[in-house]
PDB file of C-alpha atoms in Angstrom:
ATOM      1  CA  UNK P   1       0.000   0.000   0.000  1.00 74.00           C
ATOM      2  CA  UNK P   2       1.028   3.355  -0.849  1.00 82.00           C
ATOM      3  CA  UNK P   3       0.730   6.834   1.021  1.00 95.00           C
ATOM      4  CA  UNK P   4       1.221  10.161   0.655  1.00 97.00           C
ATOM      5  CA  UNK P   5       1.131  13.385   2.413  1.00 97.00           C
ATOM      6  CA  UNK P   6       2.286  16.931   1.841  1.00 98.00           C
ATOM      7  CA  UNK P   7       4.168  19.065   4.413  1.00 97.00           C
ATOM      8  CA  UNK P   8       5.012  22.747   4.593  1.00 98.00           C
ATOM      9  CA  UNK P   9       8.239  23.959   5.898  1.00 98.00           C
ATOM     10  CA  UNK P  10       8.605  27.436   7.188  1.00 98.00           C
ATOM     11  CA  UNK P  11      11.462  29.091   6.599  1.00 98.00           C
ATOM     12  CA  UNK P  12      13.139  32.581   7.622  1.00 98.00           C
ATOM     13  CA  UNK P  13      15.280  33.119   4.527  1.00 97.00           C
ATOM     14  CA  UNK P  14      18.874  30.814   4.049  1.00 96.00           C
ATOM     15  CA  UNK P  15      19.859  28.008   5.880  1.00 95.00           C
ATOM     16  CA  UNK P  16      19.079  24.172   7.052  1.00 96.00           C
ATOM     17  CA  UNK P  17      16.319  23.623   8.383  1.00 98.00           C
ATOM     18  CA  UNK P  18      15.532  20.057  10.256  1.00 98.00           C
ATOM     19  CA  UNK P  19      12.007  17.848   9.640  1.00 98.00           C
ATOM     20  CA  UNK P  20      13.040  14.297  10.580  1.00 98.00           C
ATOM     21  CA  UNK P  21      10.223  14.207  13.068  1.00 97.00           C
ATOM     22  CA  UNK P  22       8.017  15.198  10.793  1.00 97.00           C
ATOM     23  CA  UNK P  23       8.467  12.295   8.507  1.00 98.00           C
ATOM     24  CA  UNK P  24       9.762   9.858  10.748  1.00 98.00           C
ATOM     25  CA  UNK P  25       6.234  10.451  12.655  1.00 97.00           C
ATOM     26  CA  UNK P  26       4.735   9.652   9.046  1.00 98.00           C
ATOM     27  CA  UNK P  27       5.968   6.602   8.853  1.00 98.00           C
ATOM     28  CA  UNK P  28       5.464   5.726  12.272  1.00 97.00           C
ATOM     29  CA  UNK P  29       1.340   6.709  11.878  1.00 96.00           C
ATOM     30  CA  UNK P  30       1.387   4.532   8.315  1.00 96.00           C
ATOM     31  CA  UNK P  31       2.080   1.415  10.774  1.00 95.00           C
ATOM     32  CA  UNK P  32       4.796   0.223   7.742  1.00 95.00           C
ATOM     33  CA  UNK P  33       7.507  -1.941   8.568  1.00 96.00           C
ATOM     34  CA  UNK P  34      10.031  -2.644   5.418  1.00 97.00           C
ATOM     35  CA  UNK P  35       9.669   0.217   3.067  1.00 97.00           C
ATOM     36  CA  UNK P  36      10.773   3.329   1.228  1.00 98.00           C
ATOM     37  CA  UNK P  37      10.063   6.965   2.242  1.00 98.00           C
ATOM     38  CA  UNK P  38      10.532   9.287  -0.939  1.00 98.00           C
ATOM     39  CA  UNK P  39      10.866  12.915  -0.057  1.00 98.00           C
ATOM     40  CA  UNK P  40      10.187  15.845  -2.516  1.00 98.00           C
ATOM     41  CA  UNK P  41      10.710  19.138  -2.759  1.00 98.00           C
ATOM     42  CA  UNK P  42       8.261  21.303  -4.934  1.00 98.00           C
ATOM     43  CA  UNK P  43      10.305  24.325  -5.848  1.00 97.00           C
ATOM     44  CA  UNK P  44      13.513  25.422  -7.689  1.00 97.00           C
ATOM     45  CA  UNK P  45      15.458  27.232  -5.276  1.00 97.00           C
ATOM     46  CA  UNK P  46      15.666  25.066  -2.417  1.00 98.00           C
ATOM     47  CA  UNK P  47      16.532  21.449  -1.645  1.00 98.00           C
ATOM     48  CA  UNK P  48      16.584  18.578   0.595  1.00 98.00           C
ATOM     49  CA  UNK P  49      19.577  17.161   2.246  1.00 97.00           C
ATOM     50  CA  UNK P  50      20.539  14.432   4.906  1.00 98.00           C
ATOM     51  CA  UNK P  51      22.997  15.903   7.217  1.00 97.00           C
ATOM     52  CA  UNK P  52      24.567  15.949  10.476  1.00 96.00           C
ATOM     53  CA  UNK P  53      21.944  16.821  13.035  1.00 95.00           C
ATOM     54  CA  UNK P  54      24.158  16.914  16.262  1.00 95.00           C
ATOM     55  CA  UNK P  55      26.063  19.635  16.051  1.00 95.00           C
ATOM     56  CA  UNK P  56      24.633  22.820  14.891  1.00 94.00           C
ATOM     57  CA  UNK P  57      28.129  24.260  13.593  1.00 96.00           C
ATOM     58  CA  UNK P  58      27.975  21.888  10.717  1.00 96.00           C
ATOM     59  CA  UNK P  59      24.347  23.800   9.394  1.00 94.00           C
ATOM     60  CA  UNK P  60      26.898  26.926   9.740  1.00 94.00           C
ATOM     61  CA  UNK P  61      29.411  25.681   8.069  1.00 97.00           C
ATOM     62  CA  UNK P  62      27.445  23.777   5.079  1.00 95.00           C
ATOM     63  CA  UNK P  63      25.653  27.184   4.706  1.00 93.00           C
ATOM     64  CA  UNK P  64      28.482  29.830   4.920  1.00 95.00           C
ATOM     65  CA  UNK P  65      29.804  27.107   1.837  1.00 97.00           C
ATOM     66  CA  UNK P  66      27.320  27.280  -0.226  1.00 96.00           C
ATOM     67  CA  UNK P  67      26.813  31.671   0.130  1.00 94.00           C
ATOM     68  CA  UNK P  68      31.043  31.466  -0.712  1.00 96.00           C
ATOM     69  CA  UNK P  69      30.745  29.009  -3.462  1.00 96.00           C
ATOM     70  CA  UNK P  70      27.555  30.777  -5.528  1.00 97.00           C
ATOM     71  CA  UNK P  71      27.368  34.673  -4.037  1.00 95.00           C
ATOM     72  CA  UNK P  72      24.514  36.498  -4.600  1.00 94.00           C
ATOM     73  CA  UNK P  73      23.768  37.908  -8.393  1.00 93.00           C
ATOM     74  CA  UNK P  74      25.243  41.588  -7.139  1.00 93.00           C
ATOM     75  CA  UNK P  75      28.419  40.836  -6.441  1.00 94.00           C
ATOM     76  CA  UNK P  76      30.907  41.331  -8.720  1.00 95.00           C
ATOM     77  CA  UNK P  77      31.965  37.631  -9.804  1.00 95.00           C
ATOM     78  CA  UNK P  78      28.649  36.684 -10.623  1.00 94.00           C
ATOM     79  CA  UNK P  79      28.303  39.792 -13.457  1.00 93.00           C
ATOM     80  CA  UNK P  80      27.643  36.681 -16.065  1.00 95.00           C
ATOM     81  CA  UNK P  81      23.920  35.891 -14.350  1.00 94.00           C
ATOM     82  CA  UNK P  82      21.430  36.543 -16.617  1.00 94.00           C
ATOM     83  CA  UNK P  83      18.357  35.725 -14.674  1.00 93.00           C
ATOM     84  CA  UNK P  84      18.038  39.001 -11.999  1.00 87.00           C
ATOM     85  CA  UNK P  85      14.364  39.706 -12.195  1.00 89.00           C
ATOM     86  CA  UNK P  86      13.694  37.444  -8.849  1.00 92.00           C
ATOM     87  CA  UNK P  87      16.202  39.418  -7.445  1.00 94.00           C
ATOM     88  CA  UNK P  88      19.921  39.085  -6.508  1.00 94.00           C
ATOM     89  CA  UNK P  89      19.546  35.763  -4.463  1.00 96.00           C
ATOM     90  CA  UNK P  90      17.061  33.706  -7.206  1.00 96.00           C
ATOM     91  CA  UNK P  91      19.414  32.979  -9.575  1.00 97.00           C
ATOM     92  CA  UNK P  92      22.098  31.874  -7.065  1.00 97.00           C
ATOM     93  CA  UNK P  93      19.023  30.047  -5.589  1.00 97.00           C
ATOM     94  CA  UNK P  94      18.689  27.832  -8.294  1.00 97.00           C
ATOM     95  CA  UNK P  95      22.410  27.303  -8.812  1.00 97.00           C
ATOM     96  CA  UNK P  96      22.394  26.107  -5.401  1.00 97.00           C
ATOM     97  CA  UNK P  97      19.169  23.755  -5.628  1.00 97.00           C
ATOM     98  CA  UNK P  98      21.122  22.265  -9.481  1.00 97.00           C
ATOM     99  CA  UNK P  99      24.239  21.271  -6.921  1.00 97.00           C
ATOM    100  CA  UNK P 100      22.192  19.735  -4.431  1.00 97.00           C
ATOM    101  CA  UNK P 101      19.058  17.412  -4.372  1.00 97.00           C
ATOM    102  CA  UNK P 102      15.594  17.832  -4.675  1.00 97.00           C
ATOM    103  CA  UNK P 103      14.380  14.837  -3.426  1.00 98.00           C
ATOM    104  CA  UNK P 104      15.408  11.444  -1.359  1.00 98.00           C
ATOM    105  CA  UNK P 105      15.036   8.558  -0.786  1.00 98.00           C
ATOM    106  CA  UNK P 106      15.346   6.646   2.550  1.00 98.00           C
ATOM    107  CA  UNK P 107      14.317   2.874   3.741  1.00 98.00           C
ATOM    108  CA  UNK P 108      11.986   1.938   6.601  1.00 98.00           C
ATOM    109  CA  UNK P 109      13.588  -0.907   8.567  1.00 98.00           C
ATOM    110  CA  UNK P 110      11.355  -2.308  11.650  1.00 97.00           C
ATOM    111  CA  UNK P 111       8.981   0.916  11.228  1.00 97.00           C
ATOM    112  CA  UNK P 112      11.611   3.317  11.649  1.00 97.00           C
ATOM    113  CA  UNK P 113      13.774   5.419   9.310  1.00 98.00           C
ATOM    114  CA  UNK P 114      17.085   3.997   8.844  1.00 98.00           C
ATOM    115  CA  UNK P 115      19.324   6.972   9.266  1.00 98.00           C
ATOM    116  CA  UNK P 116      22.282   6.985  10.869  1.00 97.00           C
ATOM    117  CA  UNK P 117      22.788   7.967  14.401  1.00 95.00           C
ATOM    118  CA  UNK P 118      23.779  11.652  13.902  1.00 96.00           C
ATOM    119  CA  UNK P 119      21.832  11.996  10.705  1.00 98.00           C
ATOM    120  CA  UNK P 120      18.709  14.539  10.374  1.00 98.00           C
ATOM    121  CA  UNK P 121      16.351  15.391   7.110  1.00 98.00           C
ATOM    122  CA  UNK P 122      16.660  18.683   6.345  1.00 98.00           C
ATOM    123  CA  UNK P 123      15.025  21.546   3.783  1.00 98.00           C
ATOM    124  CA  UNK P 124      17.934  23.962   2.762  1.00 98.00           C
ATOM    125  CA  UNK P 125      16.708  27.169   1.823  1.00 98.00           C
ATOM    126  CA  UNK P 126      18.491  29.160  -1.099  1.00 97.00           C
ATOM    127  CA  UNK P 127      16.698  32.219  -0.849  1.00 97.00           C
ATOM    128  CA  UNK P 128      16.958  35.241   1.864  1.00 96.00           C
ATOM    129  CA  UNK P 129      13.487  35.965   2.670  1.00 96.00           C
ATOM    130  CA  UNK P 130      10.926  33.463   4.167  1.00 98.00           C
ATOM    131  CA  UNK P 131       9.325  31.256   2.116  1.00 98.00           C
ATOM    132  CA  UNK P 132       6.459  28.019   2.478  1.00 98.00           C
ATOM    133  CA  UNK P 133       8.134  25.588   1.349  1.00 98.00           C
ATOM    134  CA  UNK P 134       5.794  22.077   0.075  1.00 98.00           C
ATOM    135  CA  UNK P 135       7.504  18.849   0.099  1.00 98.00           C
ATOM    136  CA  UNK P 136       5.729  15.808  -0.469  1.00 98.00           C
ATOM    137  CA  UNK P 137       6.107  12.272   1.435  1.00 98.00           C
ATOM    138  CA  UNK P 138       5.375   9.093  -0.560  1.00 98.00           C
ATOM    139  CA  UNK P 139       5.799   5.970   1.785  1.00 98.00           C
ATOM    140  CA  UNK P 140       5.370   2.357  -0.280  1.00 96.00           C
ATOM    141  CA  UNK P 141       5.690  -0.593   1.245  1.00 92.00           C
TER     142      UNK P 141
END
């Protein structure tokens, strides 16, 4: 049996922002035993990630990467950017979202998630001001 259920994620502009109780309380209603959780993001210029969740210097760290490696449109490296009408941060948005995933997959073992100890689910969020961010759960068994 298959089932399926749509979250939103608030967010307050760029960063990591954790949901693994979210969906591991998904699978845990659904009563499913050996399966597959799918995770998907609907939107361009964010993305999903599995990441450290103990130690909140590694969200700092993944994030200050990500601003160095694809600055915002204004600066002056990124003169080449076509795309500006969402703003200096959508283009760079979507850059970021290309480089990273928008959507995972993850087994159910004994009617948990089987992530690693220190591992959380995460929505990263490309852009600087808040967003609602959708993301859609699909659990098959």
């Amino acid at each position: 049996m298959t089932r399926q259920r749509t979250t939103t994620v608030a967010t307050r502009g760029q960063g990591l922002y954790e949901f693994t109780d979210e969906a591991s309380g998904f699978v845990r209603d659904a009563g499913v035993e050996t399966g597959l959780l799918t995770l998907f993001v609907r939107h361009t210029s964010c993305s999903l990630l599995i990441q450290e969740n103990a130690d909140p210097d590694v969200r700092r760290d993944l994030d200050a990467f990500f601003r160095r490696l694809v600055p915002p449109a204004d600066d002056p490296s990124m003169r080449w950017i076509v795309h500006t009408t969402g703003g200096p941060d959508d283009m760079p948005a979507h850059i970021k979202a290309a480089l990273t995933a928008v959507s995972l997959s993850i087994p159910v073992t004994k009617g948990r998630l089987a992530l690693g100890t220190w591992q959380g689910i995460y929505l990263f969020e490309h852009r600087d001001h808040p967003h609602r961010r959708e993301i859609v759960l699909h659990l098959s068994d």
